[in-house]
mmCIF file of C-alpha atoms in Angstrom:
data_model
loop_
_atom_site.group_PDB
_atom_site.id
_atom_site.type_symbol
_atom_site.label_atom_id
_atom_site.label_comp_id
_atom_site.label_asym_id
_atom_site.label_seq_id
_atom_site.Cartn_x
_atom_site.Cartn_y
_atom_site.Cartn_z
ATOM 1 C CA UNK A 5 80.359 -80.180 -31.361
ATOM 2 C CA UNK A 6 78.881 -77.359 -29.238
ATOM 3 C CA UNK A 7 82.250 -75.575 -29.393
ATOM 4 C CA UNK A 8 82.233 -75.758 -33.221
ATOM 5 C CA UNK A 9 78.673 -74.365 -33.340
ATOM 6 C CA UNK A 10 79.644 -71.475 -31.057
ATOM 7 C CA UNK A 11 82.722 -70.757 -33.205
ATOM 8 C CA UNK A 12 80.587 -70.792 -36.354
ATOM 9 C CA UNK A 13 78.058 -68.454 -34.744
ATOM 10 C CA UNK A 14 80.818 -66.057 -33.703
ATOM 11 C CA UNK A 15 82.361 -66.229 -37.170
ATOM 12 C CA UNK A 16 78.997 -65.414 -38.806
ATOM 13 C CA UNK A 17 78.427 -62.545 -36.378
ATOM 14 C CA UNK A 18 81.913 -61.127 -37.063
ATOM 15 C CA UNK A 19 81.225 -61.266 -40.821
ATOM 16 C CA UNK A 20 77.942 -59.457 -40.252
ATOM 17 C CA UNK A 21 79.743 -56.560 -38.588
ATOM 18 C CA UNK A 22 81.079 -53.860 -40.881
ATOM 19 C CA UNK A 23 80.270 -50.160 -41.372
ATOM 20 C CA UNK A 24 78.307 -49.932 -38.111
ATOM 21 C CA UNK A 25 81.215 -51.215 -36.014
ATOM 22 C CA UNK A 26 83.780 -48.985 -37.755
ATOM 23 C CA UNK A 27 81.488 -45.940 -37.475
ATOM 24 C CA UNK A 28 81.009 -46.583 -33.761
ATOM 25 C CA UNK A 29 84.735 -47.047 -33.161
ATOM 26 C CA UNK A 30 85.616 -43.907 -35.129
ATOM 27 C CA UNK A 31 83.299 -41.900 -32.879
ATOM 28 C CA UNK A 32 85.772 -42.479 -30.031
ATOM 29 C CA UNK A 33 88.614 -40.687 -31.832
ATOM 30 C CA UNK A 34 91.545 -39.027 -30.001
ATOM 31 C CA UNK A 35 89.634 -35.733 -29.750
ATOM 32 C CA UNK A 36 86.646 -37.626 -28.318
ATOM 33 C CA UNK A 37 88.929 -39.354 -25.813
ATOM 34 C CA UNK A 38 90.216 -35.905 -24.780
ATOM 35 C CA UNK A 39 86.632 -34.727 -24.149
ATOM 36 C CA UNK A 40 85.735 -37.830 -22.104
ATOM 37 C CA UNK A 41 88.996 -37.491 -20.153
ATOM 38 C CA UNK A 42 88.188 -33.848 -19.378
ATOM 39 C CA UNK A 43 84.759 -34.910 -18.098
ATOM 40 C CA UNK A 44 86.156 -37.657 -15.874
ATOM 41 C CA UNK A 45 89.028 -35.600 -14.478
ATOM 42 C CA UNK A 46 86.887 -32.524 -13.766
ATOM 43 C CA UNK A 47 83.735 -34.196 -12.420
ATOM 44 C CA UNK A 48 84.640 -37.751 -11.420
ATOM 45 C CA UNK A 49 81.863 -40.212 -12.183
ATOM 46 C CA UNK A 50 79.182 -37.504 -12.536
ATOM 47 C CA UNK A 51 78.937 -37.826 -16.336
ATOM 48 C CA UNK A 52 78.933 -41.642 -16.575
ATOM 49 C CA UNK A 53 75.163 -41.642 -17.184
ATOM 50 C CA UNK A 54 75.608 -39.740 -20.467
ATOM 51 C CA UNK A 55 76.818 -42.915 -22.219
ATOM 52 C CA UNK A 56 73.501 -44.630 -21.361
ATOM 53 C CA UNK A 57 71.482 -41.678 -22.728
ATOM 54 C CA UNK A 58 73.642 -41.220 -25.842
ATOM 55 C CA UNK A 59 73.539 -44.856 -27.044
ATOM 56 C CA UNK A 60 69.884 -45.142 -28.215
ATOM 57 C CA UNK A 61 70.023 -41.668 -29.794
ATOM 58 C CA UNK A 62 73.224 -42.483 -31.704
ATOM 59 C CA UNK A 63 71.902 -45.869 -32.778
ATOM 60 C CA UNK A 64 68.595 -44.455 -34.066
ATOM 61 C CA UNK A 65 70.261 -41.741 -36.199
ATOM 62 C CA UNK A 66 72.926 -44.086 -37.592
ATOM 63 C CA UNK A 67 70.297 -46.736 -38.428
ATOM 64 C CA UNK A 68 68.361 -44.127 -40.407
ATOM 65 C CA UNK A 69 71.518 -43.093 -42.299
ATOM 66 C CA UNK A 70 72.400 -46.724 -43.062
ATOM 67 C CA UNK A 71 68.865 -47.406 -44.315
ATOM 68 C CA UNK A 72 68.953 -44.298 -46.529
ATOM 69 C CA UNK A 73 72.170 -45.568 -48.133
ATOM 70 C CA UNK A 74 70.826 -49.088 -48.714
ATOM 71 C CA UNK A 75 67.362 -48.108 -49.993
ATOM 72 C CA UNK A 76 68.380 -45.176 -52.244
ATOM 73 C CA UNK A 77 71.860 -46.452 -53.291
ATOM 74 C CA UNK A 78 72.972 -42.870 -52.617
ATOM 75 C CA UNK A 79 74.943 -41.286 -49.829
ATOM 76 C CA UNK A 80 73.302 -38.692 -47.617
ATOM 77 C CA UNK A 81 74.694 -35.861 -49.771
ATOM 78 C CA UNK A 82 73.398 -37.506 -52.949
ATOM 79 C CA UNK A 83 69.933 -37.841 -51.405
ATOM 80 C CA UNK A 84 70.012 -34.197 -50.266
ATOM 81 C CA UNK A 85 71.062 -33.113 -53.750
ATOM 82 C CA UNK A 86 68.274 -35.083 -55.397
ATOM 83 C CA UNK A 87 65.379 -34.162 -53.113
ATOM 84 C CA UNK A 88 66.207 -30.873 -51.356
ATOM 85 C CA UNK A 89 67.024 -27.254 -52.307
ATOM 86 C CA UNK A 90 70.670 -26.641 -53.241
ATOM 87 C CA UNK A 91 71.232 -23.983 -50.526
ATOM 88 C CA UNK A 92 70.720 -26.700 -47.860
ATOM 89 C CA UNK A 93 73.420 -28.810 -49.519
ATOM 90 C CA UNK A 94 75.902 -25.942 -49.823
ATOM 91 C CA UNK A 95 75.267 -24.886 -46.228
ATOM 92 C CA UNK A 96 76.149 -28.395 -45.039
ATOM 93 C CA UNK A 97 79.317 -28.274 -47.144
ATOM 94 C CA UNK A 98 80.249 -24.862 -45.751
ATOM 95 C CA UNK A 99 79.956 -26.026 -42.143
ATOM 96 C CA UNK A 100 81.272 -29.572 -42.624
ATOM 97 C CA UNK A 101 84.566 -28.753 -44.328
ATOM 98 C CA UNK A 102 86.198 -26.630 -41.572
ATOM 99 C CA UNK A 103 84.711 -28.788 -38.784
ATOM 100 C CA UNK A 104 86.031 -32.061 -40.203
ATOM 101 C CA UNK A 105 89.455 -30.586 -41.088
ATOM 102 C CA UNK A 106 89.855 -29.239 -37.539
ATOM 103 C CA UNK A 107 88.745 -32.600 -36.128
ATOM 104 C CA UNK A 108 91.394 -34.329 -38.273
ATOM 105 C CA UNK A 109 93.975 -31.787 -37.103
ATOM 106 C CA UNK A 110 93.149 -32.382 -33.426
ATOM 107 C CA UNK A 111 93.362 -36.164 -33.952
ATOM 108 C CA UNK A 112 96.696 -36.002 -35.798
ATOM 109 C CA UNK A 113 98.138 -33.755 -33.072
ATOM 110 C CA UNK A 114 96.879 -36.156 -30.380
ATOM 111 C CA UNK A 115 98.418 -39.183 -32.099
ATOM 112 C CA UNK A 116 101.707 -37.341 -32.582
ATOM 113 C CA UNK A 117 101.872 -36.244 -28.936
ATOM 114 C CA UNK A 118 101.086 -39.752 -27.669
ATOM 115 C CA UNK A 119 103.683 -41.229 -30.055
ATOM 116 C CA UNK A 120 106.207 -38.881 -28.472
ATOM 117 C CA UNK A 121 105.173 -40.041 -24.974
ATOM 118 C CA UNK A 122 105.803 -43.661 -25.937
ATOM 119 C CA UNK A 123 109.079 -42.839 -27.723
ATOM 120 C CA UNK A 124 110.418 -39.617 -26.130
ATOM 121 C CA UNK A 125 113.509 -39.543 -28.364
ATOM 122 C CA UNK A 126 111.297 -38.915 -31.400
ATOM 123 C CA UNK A 127 109.664 -35.492 -31.753
ATOM 124 C CA UNK A 128 105.824 -35.314 -31.730
ATOM 125 C CA UNK A 129 105.770 -33.452 -35.071
ATOM 126 C CA UNK A 130 107.645 -36.352 -36.700
ATOM 127 C CA UNK A 131 104.948 -38.773 -35.510
ATOM 128 C CA UNK A 132 102.209 -36.430 -36.770
ATOM 129 C CA UNK A 133 103.779 -36.312 -40.239
ATOM 130 C CA UNK A 134 104.432 -40.069 -40.192
ATOM 131 C CA UNK A 135 100.821 -40.977 -39.303
ATOM 132 C CA UNK A 136 99.458 -38.521 -41.891
ATOM 133 C CA UNK A 137 101.571 -39.919 -44.720
ATOM 134 C CA UNK A 138 100.964 -43.522 -43.611
ATOM 135 C CA UNK A 139 97.184 -43.065 -43.652
ATOM 136 C CA UNK A 140 97.249 -41.169 -46.938
ATOM 137 C CA UNK A 141 99.293 -43.921 -48.587
ATOM 138 C CA UNK A 142 97.078 -46.725 -47.268
ATOM 139 C CA UNK A 143 93.818 -44.977 -48.237
ATOM 140 C CA UNK A 144 95.002 -44.303 -51.797
ATOM 141 C CA UNK A 145 96.838 -47.588 -52.357
ATOM 142 C CA UNK A 146 94.527 -50.175 -50.779
ATOM 143 C CA UNK A 147 91.143 -51.239 -52.228
ATOM 144 C CA UNK A 148 88.002 -50.667 -50.142
ATOM 145 C CA UNK A 149 87.618 -54.272 -48.944
ATOM 146 C CA UNK A 150 91.188 -54.257 -47.590
ATOM 147 C CA UNK A 151 90.685 -50.866 -45.894
ATOM 148 C CA UNK A 152 87.370 -52.060 -44.395
ATOM 149 C CA UNK A 153 89.038 -55.224 -43.051
ATOM 150 C CA UNK A 154 91.945 -53.249 -41.524
ATOM 151 C CA UNK A 155 89.576 -50.759 -39.860
ATOM 152 C CA UNK A 156 87.447 -53.612 -38.550
ATOM 153 C CA UNK A 157 90.402 -55.405 -36.946
ATOM 154 C CA UNK A 158 91.786 -52.126 -35.580
ATOM 155 C CA UNK A 159 88.572 -51.887 -33.536
ATOM 156 C CA UNK A 160 89.965 -54.738 -31.405
ATOM 157 C CA UNK A 161 92.683 -52.313 -30.180
ATOM 158 C CA UNK A 162 89.967 -50.314 -28.442
ATOM 159 C CA UNK A 163 89.257 -53.226 -26.098
ATOM 160 C CA UNK A 164 92.222 -51.905 -24.066
ATOM 161 C CA UNK A 165 89.907 -49.269 -22.602
ATOM 162 C CA UNK A 166 87.769 -52.024 -21.082
ATOM 163 C CA UNK A 167 90.817 -53.213 -19.141
ATOM 164 C CA UNK A 168 92.391 -49.944 -17.930
ATOM 165 C CA UNK A 169 89.868 -49.080 -15.135
ATOM 166 C CA UNK A 170 90.361 -52.485 -13.511
ATOM 167 C CA UNK A 171 94.078 -51.871 -13.068
ATOM 168 C CA UNK A 172 92.969 -49.523 -10.282
ATOM 169 C CA UNK A 173 90.765 -50.240 -7.234
ATOM 170 C CA UNK A 174 87.121 -49.379 -7.991
ATOM 171 C CA UNK A 175 84.031 -48.638 -5.861
ATOM 172 C CA UNK A 176 81.282 -50.674 -7.571
ATOM 173 C CA UNK A 177 78.445 -49.029 -5.598
ATOM 174 C CA UNK A 178 79.521 -45.515 -6.608
ATOM 175 C CA UNK A 179 79.925 -46.608 -10.236
ATOM 176 C CA UNK A 180 76.419 -48.123 -10.420
ATOM 177 C CA UNK A 181 74.878 -45.045 -8.779
ATOM 178 C CA UNK A 182 76.615 -42.650 -11.197
ATOM 179 C CA UNK A 183 75.651 -44.840 -14.166
ATOM 180 C CA UNK A 184 71.916 -45.007 -13.520
ATOM 181 C CA UNK A 185 71.177 -41.828 -11.519
ATOM 182 C CA UNK A 186 71.918 -38.728 -13.633
ATOM 183 C CA UNK A 187 73.789 -35.856 -12.033
ATOM 184 C CA UNK A 188 73.272 -32.363 -13.428
ATOM 185 C CA UNK A 189 74.984 -29.266 -12.073
ATOM 186 C CA UNK A 190 73.621 -25.971 -13.273
ATOM 187 C CA UNK A 191 76.890 -24.165 -13.799
ATOM 188 C CA UNK A 192 78.619 -23.052 -16.984
ATOM 189 C CA UNK A 193 81.526 -25.511 -16.890
ATOM 190 C CA UNK A 194 79.444 -28.616 -16.199
ATOM 191 C CA UNK A 195 76.900 -27.728 -18.905
ATOM 192 C CA UNK A 196 79.814 -27.091 -21.301
ATOM 193 C CA UNK A 197 81.159 -30.597 -20.594
ATOM 194 C CA UNK A 198 77.716 -32.159 -21.199
ATOM 195 C CA UNK A 199 77.367 -30.264 -24.485
ATOM 196 C CA UNK A 200 80.920 -31.307 -25.449
ATOM 197 C CA UNK A 201 80.137 -34.982 -24.778
ATOM 198 C CA UNK A 202 76.971 -34.806 -26.886
ATOM 199 C CA UNK A 203 78.774 -32.940 -29.668
ATOM 200 C CA UNK A 204 81.590 -35.445 -29.903
ATOM 201 C CA UNK A 205 79.195 -38.418 -29.631
ATOM 202 C CA UNK A 206 76.496 -37.458 -32.145
ATOM 203 C CA UNK A 207 78.766 -36.028 -34.850
ATOM 204 C CA UNK A 208 77.482 -35.043 -38.326
ATOM 205 C CA UNK A 209 80.444 -36.566 -40.187
ATOM 206 C CA UNK A 210 79.258 -39.995 -38.993
ATOM 207 C CA UNK A 211 75.878 -39.471 -40.684
ATOM 208 C CA UNK A 212 77.521 -38.896 -44.078
ATOM 209 C CA UNK A 213 80.006 -41.747 -43.648
ATOM 210 C CA UNK A 214 77.391 -44.305 -42.585
ATOM 211 C CA UNK A 215 75.124 -43.743 -45.597
ATOM 212 C CA UNK A 216 77.966 -43.614 -48.157
ATOM 213 C CA UNK A 217 79.860 -46.601 -46.817
ATOM 214 C CA UNK A 218 76.688 -48.737 -46.840
ATOM 215 C CA UNK A 219 76.444 -47.963 -50.577
ATOM 216 C CA UNK A 220 80.128 -48.906 -50.917
ATOM 217 C CA UNK A 221 79.496 -52.187 -49.082
ATOM 218 C CA UNK A 222 76.638 -53.162 -51.408
ATOM 219 C CA UNK A 223 78.838 -52.586 -54.461
ATOM 220 C CA UNK A 224 81.382 -55.024 -53.076
ATOM 221 C CA UNK A 225 79.001 -57.883 -52.261
ATOM 222 C CA UNK A 226 79.429 -60.918 -54.504
ATOM 223 C CA UNK A 227 75.686 -61.330 -55.077
ATOM 224 C CA UNK A 228 73.274 -58.567 -55.954
ATOM 225 C CA UNK A 229 71.627 -57.344 -52.771
ATOM 226 C CA UNK A 230 67.873 -57.335 -52.453
ATOM 227 C CA UNK A 231 66.611 -54.825 -49.931
ATOM 228 C CA UNK A 232 64.333 -56.758 -47.607
ATOM 229 C CA UNK A 233 63.543 -57.064 -43.907
ATOM 230 C CA UNK A 234 66.436 -59.518 -43.392
ATOM 231 C CA UNK A 235 68.975 -57.067 -44.829
ATOM 232 C CA UNK A 236 67.534 -54.170 -42.800
ATOM 233 C CA UNK A 237 67.730 -56.307 -39.641
ATOM 234 C CA UNK A 238 71.360 -57.221 -40.401
ATOM 235 C CA UNK A 239 72.243 -53.543 -40.825
ATOM 236 C CA UNK A 240 70.417 -52.718 -37.582
ATOM 237 C CA UNK A 241 72.428 -55.404 -35.741
ATOM 238 C CA UNK A 242 75.706 -54.020 -37.153
ATOM 239 C CA UNK A 243 74.829 -50.421 -36.215
ATOM 240 C CA UNK A 244 73.531 -51.352 -32.749
ATOM 241 C CA UNK A 245 76.684 -53.330 -31.979
ATOM 242 C CA UNK A 246 78.904 -50.496 -33.250
ATOM 243 C CA UNK A 247 77.095 -47.872 -31.186
ATOM 244 C CA UNK A 248 77.116 -50.133 -28.096
ATOM 245 C CA UNK A 249 80.850 -50.608 -28.545
ATOM 246 C CA UNK A 250 81.324 -46.848 -28.917
ATOM 247 C CA UNK A 251 79.238 -46.134 -25.823
ATOM 248 C CA UNK A 252 81.180 -48.660 -23.740
ATOM 249 C CA UNK A 253 84.545 -47.188 -24.772
ATOM 250 C CA UNK A 254 83.258 -43.725 -23.802
ATOM 251 C CA UNK A 255 81.952 -45.139 -20.498
ATOM 252 C CA UNK A 256 85.252 -46.808 -19.573
ATOM 253 C CA UNK A 257 87.348 -43.738 -20.447
ATOM 254 C CA UNK A 258 85.182 -41.565 -18.170
ATOM 255 C CA UNK A 259 85.379 -44.326 -15.537
ATOM 256 C CA UNK A 260 89.184 -44.469 -15.782
ATOM 257 C CA UNK A 261 89.797 -40.738 -15.573
ATOM 258 C CA UNK A 262 86.890 -40.220 -13.152
ATOM 259 C CA UNK A 263 88.362 -42.602 -10.601
ATOM 260 C CA UNK A 264 92.129 -42.421 -11.127
ATOM 261 C CA UNK A 265 92.650 -38.741 -12.015
ATOM 262 C CA UNK A 266 89.736 -37.105 -10.199
ATOM 263 C CA UNK A 267 90.494 -38.878 -6.902
ATOM 264 C CA UNK A 268 94.155 -37.849 -7.162
ATOM 265 C CA UNK A 269 93.175 -34.197 -7.557
ATOM 266 C CA UNK A 270 94.034 -33.995 -11.280
ATOM 267 C CA UNK A 271 91.024 -32.000 -12.499
ATOM 268 C CA UNK A 272 92.366 -30.129 -15.516
ATOM 269 C CA UNK A 273 92.957 -32.208 -18.654
ATOM 270 C CA UNK A 274 93.114 -30.482 -22.058
ATOM 271 C CA UNK A 275 94.649 -33.152 -24.305
ATOM 272 C CA UNK A 276 94.891 -36.933 -24.578
ATOM 273 C CA UNK A 277 98.615 -36.973 -23.865
ATOM 274 C CA UNK A 278 97.993 -35.124 -20.581
ATOM 275 C CA UNK A 279 95.463 -37.809 -19.629
ATOM 276 C CA UNK A 280 97.855 -40.631 -20.518
ATOM 277 C CA UNK A 281 100.760 -38.981 -18.682
ATOM 278 C CA UNK A 282 98.678 -38.305 -15.574
ATOM 279 C CA UNK A 283 97.700 -41.987 -15.386
ATOM 280 C CA UNK A 284 101.316 -43.168 -15.271
ATOM 281 C CA UNK A 285 102.209 -42.415 -11.630
ATOM 282 C CA UNK A 286 98.671 -43.116 -10.386
ATOM 283 C CA UNK A 287 97.628 -46.345 -12.095
ATOM 284 C CA UNK A 288 100.979 -47.712 -13.236
ATOM 285 C CA UNK A 289 102.895 -48.183 -16.473
ATOM 286 C CA UNK A 290 100.514 -50.781 -17.934
ATOM 287 C CA UNK A 291 97.480 -48.465 -17.652
ATOM 288 C CA UNK A 292 99.517 -45.636 -19.190
ATOM 289 C CA UNK A 293 100.768 -47.770 -22.096
ATOM 290 C CA UNK A 294 97.338 -49.248 -22.841
ATOM 291 C CA UNK A 295 95.657 -45.836 -22.738
ATOM 292 C CA UNK A 296 98.306 -44.338 -25.054
ATOM 293 C CA UNK A 297 98.240 -47.264 -27.511
ATOM 294 C CA UNK A 298 94.458 -46.975 -27.651
ATOM 295 C CA UNK A 299 94.713 -43.316 -28.685
ATOM 296 C CA UNK A 300 96.873 -44.218 -31.698
ATOM 297 C CA UNK A 301 94.553 -47.113 -32.613
ATOM 298 C CA UNK A 302 91.460 -44.908 -32.496
ATOM 299 C CA UNK A 303 93.195 -42.259 -34.591
ATOM 300 C CA UNK A 304 94.031 -44.827 -37.266
ATOM 301 C CA UNK A 305 90.316 -45.741 -37.414
ATOM 302 C CA UNK A 306 88.846 -42.244 -37.157
ATOM 303 C CA UNK A 307 90.985 -40.246 -39.597
ATOM 304 C CA UNK A 308 90.094 -42.383 -42.672
ATOM 305 C CA UNK A 309 86.425 -42.069 -41.645
ATOM 306 C CA UNK A 310 86.686 -38.278 -41.196
ATOM 307 C CA UNK A 311 88.545 -37.660 -44.455
ATOM 308 C CA UNK A 312 86.411 -40.230 -46.300
ATOM 309 C CA UNK A 313 83.142 -38.629 -45.149
ATOM 310 C CA UNK A 314 84.337 -35.214 -46.330
ATOM 311 C CA UNK A 315 85.356 -36.642 -49.684
ATOM 312 C CA UNK A 316 81.973 -38.345 -50.141
ATOM 313 C CA UNK A 317 80.269 -35.009 -49.369
ATOM 314 C CA UNK A 318 82.309 -33.150 -52.014
ATOM 315 C CA UNK A 319 82.120 -35.898 -54.628
ATOM 316 C CA UNK A 320 78.350 -36.311 -54.364
ATOM 317 C CA UNK A 321 77.821 -32.541 -54.339
ATOM 318 C CA UNK A 322 79.771 -31.971 -57.555
ATOM 319 C CA UNK A 323 79.028 -35.285 -59.273
ATOM 320 C CA UNK A 324 82.598 -36.632 -59.229
ATOM 321 C CA UNK A 325 83.536 -40.298 -59.437
ATOM 322 C CA UNK A 326 83.758 -41.564 -55.882
ATOM 323 C CA UNK A 327 84.552 -44.597 -53.796
ATOM 324 C CA UNK A 328 87.350 -46.186 -51.826
ATOM 325 C CA UNK A 329 87.009 -49.189 -54.138
ATOM 326 C CA UNK A 330 88.237 -47.096 -57.086
ATOM 327 C CA UNK A 331 91.888 -46.550 -58.000
ATOM 328 C CA UNK A 332 93.357 -43.039 -57.816
ATOM 329 C CA UNK A 333 93.188 -42.418 -61.585
ATOM 330 C CA UNK A 334 89.504 -43.467 -61.596
ATOM 331 C CA UNK A 335 88.434 -41.030 -58.847
ATOM 332 C CA UNK A 336 91.082 -38.304 -58.697
ATOM 333 C CA UNK A 337 88.801 -35.649 -57.169
ATOM 334 C CA UNK A 338 87.682 -38.032 -54.436
ATOM 335 C CA UNK A 339 91.250 -38.891 -53.382
ATOM 336 C CA UNK A 340 92.514 -35.317 -53.771
ATOM 337 C CA UNK A 341 89.918 -34.146 -51.224
ATOM 338 C CA UNK A 342 91.129 -36.868 -48.828
ATOM 339 C CA UNK A 343 94.740 -35.724 -49.327
ATOM 340 C CA UNK A 344 93.848 -32.032 -48.890
ATOM 341 C CA UNK A 345 91.862 -32.708 -45.704
ATOM 342 C CA UNK A 346 94.728 -34.714 -44.172
ATOM 343 C CA UNK A 347 97.394 -32.170 -45.114
ATOM 344 C CA UNK A 348 95.288 -29.219 -43.952
ATOM 345 C CA UNK A 349 94.607 -31.058 -40.685
ATOM 346 C CA UNK A 350 98.338 -31.608 -40.235
ATOM 347 C CA UNK A 351 99.102 -27.953 -41.046
ATOM 348 C CA UNK A 352 96.835 -26.640 -38.247
ATOM 349 C CA UNK A 353 99.598 -27.508 -35.787
ATOM 350 C CA UNK A 354 101.975 -25.193 -37.641
ATOM 351 C CA UNK A 355 99.735 -22.135 -38.089
ATOM 352 C CA UNK A 356 98.930 -21.448 -34.470
ATOM 353 C CA UNK A 357 95.635 -23.353 -34.002
ATOM 354 C CA UNK A 358 96.129 -25.557 -30.945
ATOM 355 C CA UNK A 359 94.396 -28.958 -30.674
ATOM 356 C CA UNK A 360 92.348 -27.590 -27.760
ATOM 357 C CA UNK A 361 91.063 -24.636 -29.835
ATOM 358 C CA UNK A 362 90.457 -26.948 -32.801
ATOM 359 C CA UNK A 363 88.248 -29.088 -30.528
ATOM 360 C CA UNK A 364 86.242 -26.039 -29.397
ATOM 361 C CA UNK A 365 85.706 -24.771 -32.962
ATOM 362 C CA UNK A 366 84.786 -28.269 -34.147
ATOM 363 C CA UNK A 367 82.232 -28.672 -31.348
ATOM 364 C CA UNK A 368 80.610 -25.325 -32.246
ATOM 365 C CA UNK A 369 80.335 -26.171 -35.956
ATOM 366 C CA UNK A 370 79.088 -29.724 -35.258
ATOM 367 C CA UNK A 371 76.639 -28.321 -32.714
ATOM 368 C CA UNK A 372 75.179 -25.945 -35.305
ATOM 369 C CA UNK A 373 74.902 -28.498 -38.120
ATOM 370 C CA UNK A 374 73.782 -31.591 -36.154
ATOM 371 C CA UNK A 375 70.191 -30.447 -35.374
ATOM 372 C CA UNK A 376 69.599 -29.344 -38.994
ATOM 373 C CA UNK A 377 70.953 -32.627 -40.339
ATOM 374 C CA UNK A 378 68.986 -34.737 -37.860
ATOM 375 C CA UNK A 379 65.796 -32.916 -38.918
ATOM 376 C CA UNK A 380 66.590 -33.623 -42.598
ATOM 377 C CA UNK A 381 67.435 -37.291 -41.880
ATOM 378 C CA UNK A 382 64.110 -37.667 -40.050
ATOM 379 C CA UNK A 383 62.284 -36.068 -42.971
ATOM 380 C CA UNK A 384 63.981 -38.369 -45.521
ATOM 381 C CA UNK A 385 63.414 -41.451 -43.355
ATOM 382 C CA UNK A 386 59.669 -40.743 -43.141
ATOM 383 C CA UNK A 387 59.252 -39.859 -46.823
ATOM 384 C CA UNK A 388 57.540 -42.773 -48.630
ATOM 385 C CA UNK A 389 58.544 -41.355 -52.031
ATOM 386 C CA UNK A 390 62.201 -41.857 -51.068
ATOM 387 C CA UNK A 391 62.109 -44.791 -48.628
ATOM 388 C CA UNK A 392 59.054 -46.734 -49.833
ATOM 389 C CA UNK A 393 58.002 -49.349 -47.291
ATOM 390 C CA UNK A 394 61.176 -48.787 -45.241
ATOM 391 C CA UNK A 395 60.081 -45.557 -43.581
ATOM 392 C CA UNK A 396 60.763 -45.205 -39.855
ATOM 393 C CA UNK A 397 58.831 -47.114 -37.240
ATOM 394 C CA UNK A 398 57.417 -45.392 -34.153
ATOM 395 C CA UNK A 399 60.335 -46.212 -31.804
ATOM 396 C CA UNK A 400 62.953 -44.956 -34.271
ATOM 397 C CA UNK A 401 60.988 -41.721 -34.728
ATOM 398 C CA UNK A 402 60.646 -41.167 -30.976
ATOM 399 C CA UNK A 403 64.404 -41.622 -30.507
ATOM 400 C CA UNK A 404 65.159 -39.499 -33.584
ATOM 401 C CA UNK A 405 62.997 -36.604 -32.365
ATOM 402 C CA UNK A 406 64.523 -36.933 -28.881
ATOM 403 C CA UNK A 407 67.976 -36.608 -30.494
ATOM 404 C CA UNK A 408 66.756 -33.563 -32.444
ATOM 405 C CA UNK A 409 65.424 -31.834 -29.317
ATOM 406 C CA UNK A 410 68.480 -32.651 -27.201
ATOM 407 C CA UNK A 411 70.954 -31.562 -29.913
ATOM 408 C CA UNK A 412 68.970 -28.349 -30.540
ATOM 409 C CA UNK A 413 69.080 -27.515 -26.829
ATOM 410 C CA UNK A 414 72.789 -28.411 -26.768
ATOM 411 C CA UNK A 415 73.443 -26.117 -29.765
ATOM 412 C CA UNK A 416 71.584 -23.271 -28.053
ATOM 413 C CA UNK A 417 73.523 -23.803 -24.817
ATOM 414 C CA UNK A 418 76.805 -24.029 -26.728
ATOM 415 C CA UNK A 419 76.183 -20.649 -28.379
ATOM 416 C CA UNK A 420 75.021 -19.162 -25.093
ATOM 417 C CA UNK A 421 78.143 -20.368 -23.265
ATOM 418 C CA UNK A 422 80.395 -18.735 -25.855
ATOM 419 C CA UNK A 423 79.010 -15.308 -25.007
ATOM 420 C CA UNK A 424 78.595 -15.616 -21.237
ATOM 421 C CA UNK A 425 81.482 -14.698 -18.974
#
């Protein structure tokens, strides 16, 4: 009887999870994995503490975005369009488009390269094209509820990263110390890694996706949703779980590369395939295979989120029909933007922009837009005319303003580092 109750509780909890879980999982995309691998390989366990700091900041911002979507029945772009000057909206569009396309390009290249590692007889470019066309076909062909279910179950693939570190002997004392006692080195490279981690963790595309997909979710509920405290609490649970999951994946990737690669003297990692390949002789075939399979799984989650967020931004800006629940002929503009973003991302590999450079450019653009967007999200979330009784509480505001300050400092450092030798 107790077993049945536990199963029912787990089943209810799994049903409760949705956009928050997928958003969290998509944050650990192949380009994010590359950044965390760079941190671990270059500095060992020194950046483990960042996952503890990043979690509450991520959760607070994503909760605000989710609430905006539920309360206003508009995505973040739609809310900006309705309540803010048009130049703000167009500025976000100007920065978001190249950043998201380059992020998609880096992810496609990473998936292709890892596919080639697993099946060396097949060229990496073939895998890149295959994954692009596969995702494009699934996004256009499948209805939203099916896509949401697939993305949700794909999140399970990411559990492999919780296993990989334990295939190698670990020093628990050193891990606990690095987790709870922050290490900061005041040199250009270490600061650049910290800024990179923050940039890839608190990414603007997630803000747009979270708000829009919450609206999409409400459209697909059988009963009409009433916004009340219970619904807000359910959304908070979903977002908190998703961000916790994201933070743990980040933590275990840094732990893996920070123990296995760093200790073996492998300090320079530029791409995910380099990280996977370096693990093979040091931690064994199983660690290598799990790490590589995880990269492909995360890419399959992240790319629909990236392209979908960009499409929501465009569609809401120009008043097009939108939604993954609509068929292609019902929302042509929406799906054409998804197709263009995927194909442009794929083409970056053929026009001389390397995945490493794409990551750097993406981080700069995200770094510039994130503080502005966080400030706007905070303003919306505290505006009673927009949010009514669901304005932010004190704790959410404290965390939101902390995120704003930290991301503003990170943006300033990022710009400074670009111009310092």
